[in-house]
XYZ file of C-alpha atoms in Angstrom:
731
model
C 69.452 64.550 -35.615
C 66.085 62.871 -36.133
C 63.602 62.074 -33.769
C 65.256 58.624 -32.243
C 62.359 56.909 -29.946
C 64.246 53.762 -28.827
C 67.617 55.926 -28.288
C 66.236 58.582 -26.440
C 63.653 56.033 -24.361
C 66.796 54.234 -23.487
C 68.283 57.061 -21.894
C 65.590 58.455 -20.045
C 64.855 54.805 -18.630
C 68.557 55.034 -17.134
C 68.241 58.519 -15.781
C 65.053 57.381 -14.020
C 67.004 54.437 -12.698
C 69.724 56.448 -11.472
C 67.372 59.421 -10.183
C 65.347 57.128 -7.951
C 67.969 55.313 -6.431
C 69.507 57.963 -4.177
C 69.502 60.870 -6.082
C 66.260 62.290 -5.195
C 67.333 61.695 -1.619
C 70.500 64.075 -1.865
C 67.983 66.692 -3.367
C 65.649 66.798 -0.216
C 68.890 66.563 1.982
C 70.512 69.545 -0.195
C 67.543 71.667 -0.325
C 67.018 71.236 3.463
C 70.626 71.965 4.189
C 70.611 74.987 1.610
C 67.376 76.292 3.591
C 68.982 76.098 7.340
C 72.141 77.825 5.938
C 70.123 80.516 4.366
C 68.171 81.034 7.813
C 64.744 79.469 6.410
C 64.778 76.874 9.602
C 60.963 76.685 10.220
C 58.552 74.326 8.434
C 55.330 76.781 7.159
C 52.838 74.496 8.741
C 54.641 74.698 12.392
C 54.817 78.652 11.420
C 51.156 78.757 11.139
C 50.127 77.070 14.331
C 52.455 78.988 16.154
C 51.265 82.455 14.649
C 47.461 81.291 15.413
C 48.169 80.366 19.437
C 50.627 83.854 19.017
C 53.630 82.407 20.002
C 57.073 83.503 18.799
C 59.558 81.590 16.372
C 62.563 82.736 16.632
C 65.488 81.934 14.009
C 69.106 82.055 15.644
C 70.954 81.048 12.620
C 74.371 79.666 13.938
C 75.080 77.221 10.779
C 75.854 80.311 8.345
C 78.482 81.682 11.243
C 80.001 78.073 11.763
C 80.271 77.861 8.468
C 81.842 81.114 7.632
C 84.976 80.123 10.001
C 85.192 77.539 7.490
C 85.167 79.295 4.183
C 87.645 81.326 5.727
C 90.144 78.923 6.328
C 89.612 77.329 3.118
C 90.218 80.880 1.352
C 93.034 81.710 3.167
C 95.033 78.503 2.177
C 95.335 78.664 -1.486
C 96.906 75.441 -3.588
C 99.300 75.458 -6.019
C 99.699 73.171 -8.886
C 102.690 71.848 -9.817
C 104.351 69.395 -12.756
C 107.104 67.241 -12.340
C 108.746 65.216 -15.295
C 108.045 61.314 -14.681
C 108.624 59.474 -18.222
C 109.776 60.641 -21.473
C 109.772 64.777 -20.378
C 112.285 67.309 -19.519
C 112.407 69.572 -16.805
C 111.479 72.477 -18.915
C 108.124 70.962 -20.379
C 107.286 70.288 -17.355
C 107.787 74.046 -16.056
C 106.055 75.421 -19.252
C 103.107 72.755 -18.056
C 102.985 74.552 -14.979
C 102.933 77.941 -16.431
C 99.963 76.808 -19.134
C 98.000 75.838 -16.016
C 98.499 78.737 -14.356
C 97.079 80.820 -17.359
C 94.458 78.529 -17.517
C 93.581 79.106 -13.607
C 93.433 82.886 -14.595
C 91.168 82.625 -17.398
C 88.505 80.578 -15.676
C 89.136 82.120 -12.344
C 90.057 78.750 -10.696
C 90.267 79.999 -7.161
C 86.685 81.659 -7.167
C 85.224 78.232 -8.612
C 87.396 76.448 -5.851
C 85.884 78.045 -3.271
C 81.782 77.409 -4.766
C 82.919 73.973 -5.070
C 84.146 73.871 -1.891
C 81.022 75.581 -0.427
C 78.851 73.227 -2.352
C 80.462 69.983 -0.739
C 80.317 71.470 2.170
C 76.395 72.284 2.261
C 75.198 70.071 0.482
C 77.990 67.155 0.808
C 78.311 67.329 -2.762
C 80.157 69.937 -5.029
C 81.392 69.539 -9.057
C 83.497 71.226 -11.835
C 82.900 70.567 -15.195
C 86.084 70.833 -17.397
C 86.048 70.340 -21.372
C 87.247 72.330 -24.136
C 85.788 75.536 -25.395
C 85.677 77.684 -28.648
C 84.013 80.620 -27.793
C 86.543 83.022 -27.508
C 89.410 81.073 -29.610
C 89.019 78.695 -32.437
C 92.078 76.417 -31.326
C 90.003 75.808 -28.512
C 90.739 76.325 -24.634
C 89.807 75.009 -21.593
C 86.802 75.699 -19.607
C 86.165 74.956 -16.156
C 82.882 75.712 -14.478
C 80.755 75.125 -11.327
C 78.375 72.704 -11.893
C 74.620 72.589 -9.878
C 75.229 69.451 -7.772
C 71.553 68.583 -7.881
C 72.300 68.458 -11.896
C 74.651 65.850 -11.183
C 73.230 62.263 -11.215
C 76.257 59.728 -10.410
C 76.167 56.290 -11.172
C 74.372 54.454 -8.232
C 76.159 51.693 -8.433
C 79.462 53.475 -8.190
C 81.382 53.259 -4.738
C 84.675 55.064 -5.631
C 85.599 58.806 -5.350
C 87.613 58.973 -8.455
C 84.699 59.267 -11.573
C 87.349 57.391 -13.677
C 85.483 53.946 -11.508
C 81.834 55.227 -12.185
C 80.307 53.454 -15.266
C 78.347 56.585 -16.128
C 76.565 60.021 -14.810
C 74.343 62.337 -16.130
C 74.396 66.187 -16.160
C 70.985 67.465 -16.816
C 69.995 71.297 -16.806
C 67.578 73.260 -18.003
C 67.996 75.314 -21.124
C 66.520 77.721 -23.731
C 65.626 76.908 -27.722
C 68.437 79.375 -28.161
C 71.037 77.148 -26.565
C 69.873 74.400 -28.666
C 70.601 76.277 -31.699
C 74.099 77.268 -30.911
C 74.838 73.960 -29.610
C 73.518 71.516 -31.366
C 70.603 71.945 -34.107
C 68.115 75.157 -35.538
C 65.622 72.120 -36.785
C 65.743 70.463 -33.089
C 65.402 74.064 -31.577
C 62.462 75.041 -33.368
C 60.984 71.253 -32.983
C 61.428 71.487 -29.190
C 60.316 75.486 -28.739
C 56.862 74.721 -29.864
C 56.275 71.506 -27.503
C 54.108 72.986 -24.696
C 54.059 69.129 -22.770
C 56.806 66.260 -23.135
C 56.414 63.034 -24.646
C 54.446 60.281 -22.889
C 56.897 58.256 -22.178
C 59.018 61.064 -19.913
C 56.590 62.387 -17.621
C 56.569 65.550 -15.639
C 60.364 65.643 -14.885
C 61.221 65.990 -18.880
C 59.482 69.653 -19.390
C 58.732 71.403 -16.403
C 58.094 74.390 -14.815
C 60.230 73.932 -11.362
C 63.518 75.233 -11.555
C 66.772 76.313 -9.344
C 67.393 79.813 -10.404
C 66.762 83.222 -8.876
C 63.017 83.167 -9.424
C 63.361 80.575 -6.854
C 61.704 77.129 -7.045
C 57.916 77.730 -7.450
C 56.574 77.017 -10.732
C 55.673 79.184 -12.932
C 52.003 80.822 -13.513
C 52.061 79.465 -16.709
C 53.829 78.993 -20.141
C 53.937 81.896 -22.782
C 54.520 79.142 -25.785
C 55.843 80.657 -28.989
C 54.884 84.671 -28.659
C 57.341 84.907 -25.758
C 60.011 87.539 -27.100
C 63.279 86.301 -28.015
C 62.686 82.544 -26.879
C 64.558 82.953 -23.710
C 62.543 81.002 -21.332
C 64.219 78.096 -19.947
C 61.641 74.796 -20.512
C 63.612 72.062 -21.818
C 65.383 69.628 -19.675
C 68.610 68.634 -21.380
C 70.051 65.077 -20.591
C 73.594 64.625 -20.990
C 74.909 60.989 -20.457
C 78.698 60.192 -20.467
C 79.041 56.308 -19.790
C 81.683 53.860 -20.655
C 80.940 51.176 -23.606
C 83.485 48.278 -24.798
C 85.140 49.062 -28.349
C 88.095 47.629 -30.196
C 90.820 50.418 -30.271
C 93.964 50.760 -32.333
C 97.284 51.747 -30.405
C 100.436 52.412 -30.797
C 102.481 50.419 -28.822
C 106.286 51.121 -27.764
C 108.059 47.950 -28.788
C 111.354 49.009 -25.700
C 108.790 49.790 -22.983
C 105.281 48.235 -23.675
C 103.875 51.754 -23.101
C 100.454 52.243 -25.321
C 98.899 54.816 -26.753
C 95.190 55.179 -28.533
C 95.008 56.687 -31.660
C 92.619 59.247 -32.537
C 89.497 57.504 -34.326
C 89.880 60.080 -37.280
C 93.160 59.013 -38.382
C 93.421 56.612 -41.298
C 95.695 54.171 -42.532
C 98.002 56.373 -44.292
C 98.362 58.540 -41.526
C 99.183 55.537 -38.981
C 101.613 54.289 -41.046
C 103.505 57.367 -41.729
C 103.843 57.598 -37.770
C 105.589 53.646 -37.698
C 107.819 54.291 -40.503
C 109.250 57.322 -38.968
C 109.767 55.284 -35.535
C 112.195 52.994 -37.299
C 110.873 49.716 -35.829
C 110.380 51.006 -32.201
C 106.638 51.646 -32.551
C 104.038 48.911 -33.463
C 100.505 49.022 -34.007
C 97.792 46.648 -31.995
C 94.010 46.328 -31.575
C 92.881 45.971 -27.809
C 89.063 45.827 -26.588
C 88.697 48.903 -24.039
C 86.254 51.014 -22.376
C 85.611 54.064 -23.837
C 82.962 57.176 -22.809
C 80.082 57.518 -25.244
C 78.729 60.918 -25.085
C 74.701 61.381 -25.692
C 72.478 64.147 -25.080
C 68.675 63.979 -25.785
C 65.845 66.666 -24.578
C 62.548 64.951 -24.567
C 62.273 62.310 -27.696
C 65.111 64.338 -29.599
C 68.785 62.802 -29.681
C 70.870 65.920 -29.911
C 74.358 63.988 -30.027
C 75.744 60.757 -30.094
C 79.546 59.739 -30.365
C 82.634 59.120 -28.928
C 83.469 61.413 -26.054
C 86.910 63.452 -27.005
C 88.004 63.317 -23.840
C 89.812 60.300 -21.599
C 87.556 61.217 -18.755
C 84.212 62.167 -17.398
C 83.931 66.191 -17.649
C 82.572 66.339 -14.222
C 85.243 66.794 -11.271
C 83.624 66.086 -7.837
C 84.436 66.912 -4.602
C 83.057 65.398 -1.354
C 84.128 66.714 2.115
C 83.378 63.023 3.745
C 83.025 60.017 1.745
C 82.351 56.465 2.396
C 82.218 53.951 -0.308
C 79.476 55.779 -1.985
C 77.861 57.570 0.947
C 78.590 61.657 0.728
C 78.343 63.431 4.272
C 78.645 67.072 4.566
C 79.223 69.500 7.608
C 75.455 71.082 7.678
C 73.595 67.633 7.844
C 74.480 67.320 11.435
C 73.691 70.542 12.322
C 70.341 70.125 11.749
C 69.113 68.638 14.854
C 71.111 71.281 16.984
C 69.995 74.359 15.331
C 66.300 73.193 15.286
C 66.912 72.168 19.014
C 68.456 76.062 19.735
C 65.525 77.733 17.690
C 62.889 75.995 19.834
C 64.294 76.339 23.382
C 64.930 79.972 22.250
C 61.250 80.739 20.889
C 60.048 79.208 24.192
C 62.178 80.940 26.656
C 60.682 84.067 24.933
C 57.722 82.802 25.270
C 57.765 82.300 29.084
C 58.728 85.679 29.530
C 56.061 86.791 27.394
C 53.442 85.064 29.425
C 55.040 86.115 32.881
C 54.623 89.796 32.029
C 50.966 89.158 30.517
C 49.687 86.636 33.597
C 46.114 87.945 33.387
C 43.833 89.139 36.126
C 40.941 88.002 38.304
C 37.785 90.255 38.369
C 34.740 89.999 40.099
C 31.945 90.693 38.101
C 30.667 94.049 37.848
C 33.557 95.280 39.426
C 35.483 96.970 36.211
C 34.007 100.604 35.599
C 36.058 102.151 32.918
C 36.495 99.650 30.263
C 35.156 96.363 29.241
C 36.612 93.010 29.744
C 38.135 92.451 26.110
C 39.628 95.671 26.612
C 41.390 94.618 29.621
C 42.583 91.107 27.658
C 43.951 93.919 25.096
C 45.665 96.239 27.239
C 46.148 94.440 30.490
C 49.694 94.460 29.954
C 50.360 97.752 28.681
C 52.603 99.963 30.905
C 50.521 102.665 33.132
C 47.418 100.909 33.042
C 44.667 102.307 35.025
C 41.842 100.208 36.310
C 38.470 101.947 37.628
C 36.739 99.266 39.929
C 33.722 100.118 42.870
C 36.118 98.133 45.338
C 40.016 98.020 45.436
C 40.294 94.462 46.186
C 38.005 93.690 43.273
C 40.535 92.917 40.741
C 43.838 90.687 41.494
C 46.991 90.085 39.116
C 47.274 86.499 38.327
C 50.252 85.207 40.003
C 52.437 83.395 36.788
C 54.144 80.094 36.642
C 57.588 79.901 37.484
C 60.354 79.587 34.720
C 61.040 76.090 34.275
C 64.043 74.833 35.687
C 66.866 74.207 33.284
C 64.927 75.896 30.421
C 67.871 77.912 29.926
C 70.340 75.225 30.005
C 68.828 73.491 26.871
C 69.822 76.822 24.353
C 73.203 76.810 26.375
C 73.502 73.212 25.014
C 72.517 73.490 21.721
C 75.128 76.110 21.387
C 77.962 74.008 22.570
C 76.514 70.610 20.313
C 76.871 72.989 17.632
C 80.386 73.981 18.132
C 81.756 70.125 19.221
C 79.790 68.712 15.632
C 80.965 71.117 13.486
C 84.769 71.017 15.270
C 84.385 74.965 14.805
C 85.213 76.266 18.552
C 85.220 80.059 20.371
C 89.303 80.239 19.519
C 88.977 79.513 15.724
C 85.857 81.909 15.615
C 87.939 84.722 17.588
C 85.306 84.861 20.210
C 87.704 83.084 23.449
C 87.498 84.749 26.423
C 89.613 87.586 27.380
C 91.577 85.892 29.981
C 93.037 83.340 28.046
C 96.725 83.374 27.007
C 97.411 84.189 23.457
C 99.683 81.265 23.333
C 96.877 78.967 24.052
C 94.545 80.830 21.676
C 96.975 79.885 19.036
C 97.355 76.266 20.111
C 93.455 75.785 20.446
C 93.247 77.898 16.663
C 95.753 75.022 15.257
C 94.042 72.286 17.094
C 90.632 73.275 15.507
C 92.747 73.058 11.938
C 93.645 69.893 12.559
C 90.054 68.922 13.277
C 89.339 69.666 9.535
C 91.964 68.234 8.022
C 90.014 65.648 6.124
C 87.823 68.441 4.182
C 90.949 69.915 3.273
C 92.697 66.768 2.345
C 89.688 65.819 -0.216
C 89.556 69.115 -1.764
C 93.662 68.768 -2.366
C 92.065 65.260 -4.005
C 89.794 67.170 -6.285
C 92.505 69.617 -6.942
C 94.600 66.556 -8.486
C 91.608 65.562 -10.552
C 91.763 68.904 -12.033
C 94.898 68.815 -12.972
C 94.885 65.498 -14.459
C 91.989 66.039 -16.391
C 93.369 69.358 -17.644
C 96.495 67.939 -18.399
C 95.180 65.420 -20.671
C 92.999 68.262 -22.583
C 96.175 69.930 -22.941
C 98.567 67.247 -24.148
C 95.664 65.822 -26.497
C 94.716 69.224 -28.124
C 97.140 71.677 -27.502
C 99.080 70.845 -30.488
C 99.347 73.894 -32.324
C 102.002 76.562 -31.533
C 100.650 79.197 -29.213
C 101.345 82.064 -27.287
C 100.149 82.660 -23.774
C 100.180 85.315 -21.282
C 100.409 84.909 -18.377
C 99.887 87.352 -14.798
C 102.464 86.201 -12.104
C 101.482 86.593 -8.427
C 105.019 88.450 -7.308
C 104.879 92.308 -6.322
C 105.936 93.626 -9.742
C 102.587 91.451 -11.431
C 104.471 91.612 -14.466
C 102.863 89.428 -17.266
C 104.869 86.962 -19.268
C 104.548 85.826 -22.839
C 105.524 81.939 -23.323
C 105.302 80.238 -26.377
C 104.717 76.385 -26.809
C 104.772 73.928 -29.268
C 107.512 76.079 -31.519
C 109.998 74.604 -34.103
C 113.468 75.799 -33.336
C 115.175 75.772 -36.672
C 118.778 76.069 -34.988
C 118.154 72.763 -32.634
C 115.714 70.943 -35.323
C 113.425 70.143 -32.394
C 109.743 71.565 -31.016
C 110.822 73.237 -27.765
C 108.090 73.374 -25.282
C 106.436 70.568 -26.967
C 103.069 69.673 -24.599
C 101.978 66.882 -26.489
C 104.980 64.205 -25.440
C 105.700 62.938 -22.107
C 104.407 61.908 -18.704
C 104.514 64.062 -15.750
C 103.482 63.641 -11.575
C 100.946 66.133 -10.533
C 101.918 67.658 -7.047
C 99.326 69.614 -4.921
C 100.439 72.073 -2.412
C 98.518 74.254 0.100
C 99.811 77.359 0.812
C 98.564 80.078 3.191
C 96.609 83.414 1.467
C 99.448 86.176 1.047
C 97.712 88.548 3.337
C 97.911 86.346 6.103
C 101.580 85.345 5.667
C 102.878 89.078 5.272
C 103.145 89.646 8.937
C 105.005 86.565 10.131
C 107.123 86.631 6.668
C 108.146 90.370 7.557
C 109.171 89.461 10.786
C 111.147 86.396 10.260
C 112.918 88.536 7.463
C 113.865 91.352 10.227
C 115.228 88.674 12.551
C 117.367 87.086 9.883
C 118.575 90.624 9.065
C 119.576 91.330 12.525
C 121.389 87.903 12.771
C 123.510 88.750 9.953
C 121.841 87.293 6.675
C 121.483 89.760 4.321
C 118.199 89.501 2.954
C 117.468 91.860 -0.278
C 115.247 95.090 0.272
C 112.706 93.813 -2.100
C 112.024 90.768 -0.462
C 111.230 92.693 3.078
C 108.999 95.298 1.214
C 107.150 92.546 -0.535
C 106.300 90.693 2.777
C 105.272 94.586 4.272
C 102.146 96.160 5.418
C 103.242 99.175 3.322
C 100.705 100.469 0.572
C 102.010 101.014 -3.050
C 104.735 98.564 -2.755
C 105.075 97.852 -6.676
C 106.231 101.534 -6.653
C 108.521 101.554 -3.727
C 110.413 98.590 -5.416
C 110.794 100.629 -8.910
C 112.213 103.417 -7.042
C 114.341 101.418 -5.138
C 115.367 99.939 -7.938
C 115.869 103.188 -10.182
C 118.172 104.449 -6.950
C 120.526 101.413 -7.239
C 120.752 101.454 -10.886
C 122.123 105.579 -10.973
C 125.473 106.411 -11.617
C 125.909 107.780 -8.137
C 124.697 104.109 -6.490
C 127.153 102.272 -8.747
C 130.110 104.687 -7.615
C 129.356 104.349 -4.134
C 129.090 100.418 -4.499
C 132.653 100.716 -6.635
C 134.012 102.543 -3.600
C 132.800 100.344 -1.184
C 134.199 97.420 -3.052
C 137.370 98.611 -3.128
C 137.366 99.272 0.420
C 136.359 96.139 1.021
C 139.493 94.662 -1.198
C 141.811 97.008 0.678
C 140.693 95.383 4.208
C 140.942 91.874 2.801
C 144.542 92.751 1.615
C 145.184 94.317 4.933
C 144.033 91.248 6.743
C 145.754 88.520 4.563
C 149.289 90.435 5.239
C 148.847 90.808 9.093
C 148.061 86.756 8.633
C 151.203 86.216 6.833
C 153.408 88.125 9.434
C 151.993 86.218 12.048
C 152.555 83.091 10.074
C 156.182 84.089 9.766
C 156.702 84.764 13.459
C 155.109 81.368 14.238
C 157.745 79.625 12.529
C 160.528 81.754 13.829
C 159.489 80.854 17.149
C 159.083 77.434 16.212
C 162.833 77.240 14.796
C 164.107 78.693 18.320
C 161.905 76.116 20.048
C 163.554 73.361 17.939
C 166.826 74.647 18.906
C 166.661 74.873 22.470
C 165.058 71.318 22.276
C 168.152 70.324 20.138
C 170.795 71.901 23.350
C 168.608 70.425 25.757
C 169.215 67.063 24.424
C 172.798 67.986 23.921
C 173.111 68.406 27.503
C 170.927 65.476 28.439
C 173.640 63.373 26.319
C 176.721 64.776 28.386
C 175.107 64.068 31.648
C 174.982 60.703 30.791
C 178.530 60.290 29.949
C 179.282 62.022 32.889
C 177.018 59.586 35.049
C 178.658 56.447 33.420
C 182.117 57.707 33.879
C 181.261 57.962 37.628
C 180.092 54.601 37.738
C 182.822 53.248 36.655
C 185.147 54.876 38.885
C 183.012 55.329 42.321
C 182.272 51.879 43.430
C 179.044 52.103 45.831
C 178.771 55.871 46.032
C 178.778 55.986 42.570
C 175.502 54.063 42.463
C 174.182 56.494 44.710
C 175.196 59.087 42.448
C 174.086 57.180 39.524
C 170.630 56.936 40.947
C 170.674 60.540 41.856
C 171.589 61.477 38.045
C 168.442 58.942 36.533
C 166.078 60.717 39.229
C 167.513 64.165 37.727
C 167.390 62.669 34.072
C 163.557 61.520 35.055
C 162.132 65.096 36.131
C 164.038 66.761 33.037
C 162.263 64.483 31.056
C 159.297 65.214 32.425
C 159.670 68.734 31.995
C 160.684 68.683 28.805
C 157.869 66.683 27.713
C 155.707 69.249 29.818
C 157.134 72.114 27.798
C 156.514 70.201 24.768
C 153.064 69.967 25.232
C 152.879 73.588 25.969
C 154.463 74.347 23.226
C 151.976 72.368 20.633
C 149.362 73.851 22.723
C 150.503 77.160 22.303
C 151.017 76.202 18.394
C 147.444 75.350 18.212
C 145.922 78.288 19.946
C 147.943 80.522 17.295
C 146.547 78.837 14.659
C 143.298 79.429 15.816
C 143.806 82.978 16.221
C 144.983 83.475 12.689
C 141.505 82.570 11.414
C 139.566 84.866 13.692
C 138.227 88.057 12.725
C 139.907 91.427 13.317
C 138.418 91.900 16.781
C 139.927 89.259 18.010
C 143.661 90.651 16.912
C 144.653 92.378 19.740
C 143.735 89.309 21.896
C 146.062 86.890 19.729
C 148.926 89.312 20.434
C 148.574 89.480 24.131
C 148.321 85.463 24.210
C 151.401 85.582 22.526
C 153.233 87.918 24.742
C 152.012 85.348 27.277
C 153.380 82.577 25.703
C 156.825 84.297 25.556
C 157.066 84.721 29.156
C 156.391 81.394 29.734
C 159.035 80.170 27.462
C 161.709 82.372 29.141
C 160.475 81.523 32.259
C 160.764 78.506 31.722
C 164.496 79.031 30.218
C 165.128 80.500 33.561
C 164.046 77.371 35.228
C 166.023 75.227 32.922
C 169.290 77.436 33.998
C 168.778 76.845 37.772
C 168.332 73.551 37.515
C 171.111 72.675 35.332
C 173.422 74.666 37.640
C 172.023 72.945 40.597
C 172.901 69.322 38.899
C 176.381 70.568 38.197
C 177.120 71.412 41.666
C 175.780 67.970 42.875
C 177.686 66.141 40.316
C 180.631 68.289 41.032
C 180.236 67.368 44.531
C 179.671 63.796 44.166
C 183.160 63.580 41.947
C 185.009 65.570 44.386
C 183.825 62.903 46.975
C 184.620 59.976 45.026
C 188.302 61.343 44.063
C 188.881 61.629 48.321
C 187.358 58.209 49.196
């Protein structure tokens, strides 16, 4: 594009506004935190002053070890992104989208990029990922996810939301070479910028500058080499890439039934839009709506390299802020700067006190020293084996040093404790707990320490959601043609899977795995890293085996600590598929079927025995009822013939009948209880069969005993009735 001073000036003015309202403060804070993390924790002026005074300046970097524990927690807790169908989508397509995201994650090494994002956020308080479509390796385009230098991302100073969809604009500024401009934009613009040794007047030092954040450090270069530099590899051009929202009237498809709207691409003509409406058969209409669209403008100095509508629905940067409060981003290092400086200064002061104690000085009489000069004694007075030649032994005296200030050693201890409490990283989380502390107590402390970092990890999952949302929109917008994706799973065998998306099935007359339609819900789950799960998973698997749950062998091998586990599983599967193993499995199956048949036969036999015993019991109950009826008739006859004595006999008979009835009810209850016990015994396994037979024999003896008791009671009653009858006749 031609030189456009007006648009470039407008772009630079907005960049200055955003830079001077918060971004420069963030850069100063980020630089200081980076230096403290790297161990550069003293100002050069302080080092020079201490060196002149011959005083030590110690650096005891507790920040890097403290954050190392937190980085380990993040690495051992990976996240998994899953898509679920929400509206107009199928479960099969949602599963395909999950696999597509996994393939994109593998191509971009997303776990490592995520770790760098987390480190930037923890140290600097801001981290960014950039998500856009890349055509370097494929003409169809692939999703590219890269880390951004957080100092190069300038956020809208008036924004107060975590989600970039609530920002009005953002800048991505970076130093590029003329070659980069020639490849991405224009060779003519690259040649124009290549010969510029300084910036245009409105832009100042920050447009084309000598200071950069690279491997070479932040020091300025000695000078420019101009156009004679080989291959044009010097990065001396600042690129300003601005993404901002602007009102625009855009055509939308409207679903007449649900009211759902979709923006129509800008390059669609009227015929294509009419074709879609015609195929929808009245279910879709077209309307024009005033919306906020993303405008994308790229400038370098006074050259406008690109100015058009953004092809994406969201800003390409995705942020991560460990702590976020209405536009204020807070990291973990910035609160450790004071305690770290206190630790360095107190430790240096302690060493200085010890040094002054060892070399406290001498008191001498004038002219008493014979073997060296006063200057030599000043230099060698603290060395071991010093020999002084004096004209008088009492002419030299060692100066007694001042005592160590009380509480000086406590200051360094307090500084270390402040670092632990502020960072929420205790000795237990670092593995430095005392030896006398119980293992369960250490585990409880570690668990509590992880809870203290919940907000930091929760915001990381929030950023994962934003990444998945942006990737989903790009996939649905630009992954429209048939594609063949190769995915390598994280299982034990790590076998690749081939996935076809957006393919037309002639048999079904539809497109299978159509990624362009439907709405999906995004689910972010955190899971510990595989290495931390193996021990506990293996122990739980063995415990389930011992409890009788037959887990597959490959599951146990996968969660073990064995080497070459994939080969072991392959050999195990080969052994299971061999002819000998199949014959053995068939033999075991026949043995199991025979055992089941024997158990069923025994159960049927027991059921027949129970029915026989039930029939006998019913016949005995019927005979007892007949006997009771006969006794009742005899009692009525005695009552009619005997008068007063008959009343006594009747009462006696009634008492006997009541006692007999109670005995009968008790026997019926015992009989029902025995039947219930036998039914439960039939449901038990083979190891309880002998016990069931013993119970049956016991019940049989009880029935015989009850019959004998009934016979004796009946004989007694017959004798009593005969005696009463004879007495009545005699009277």
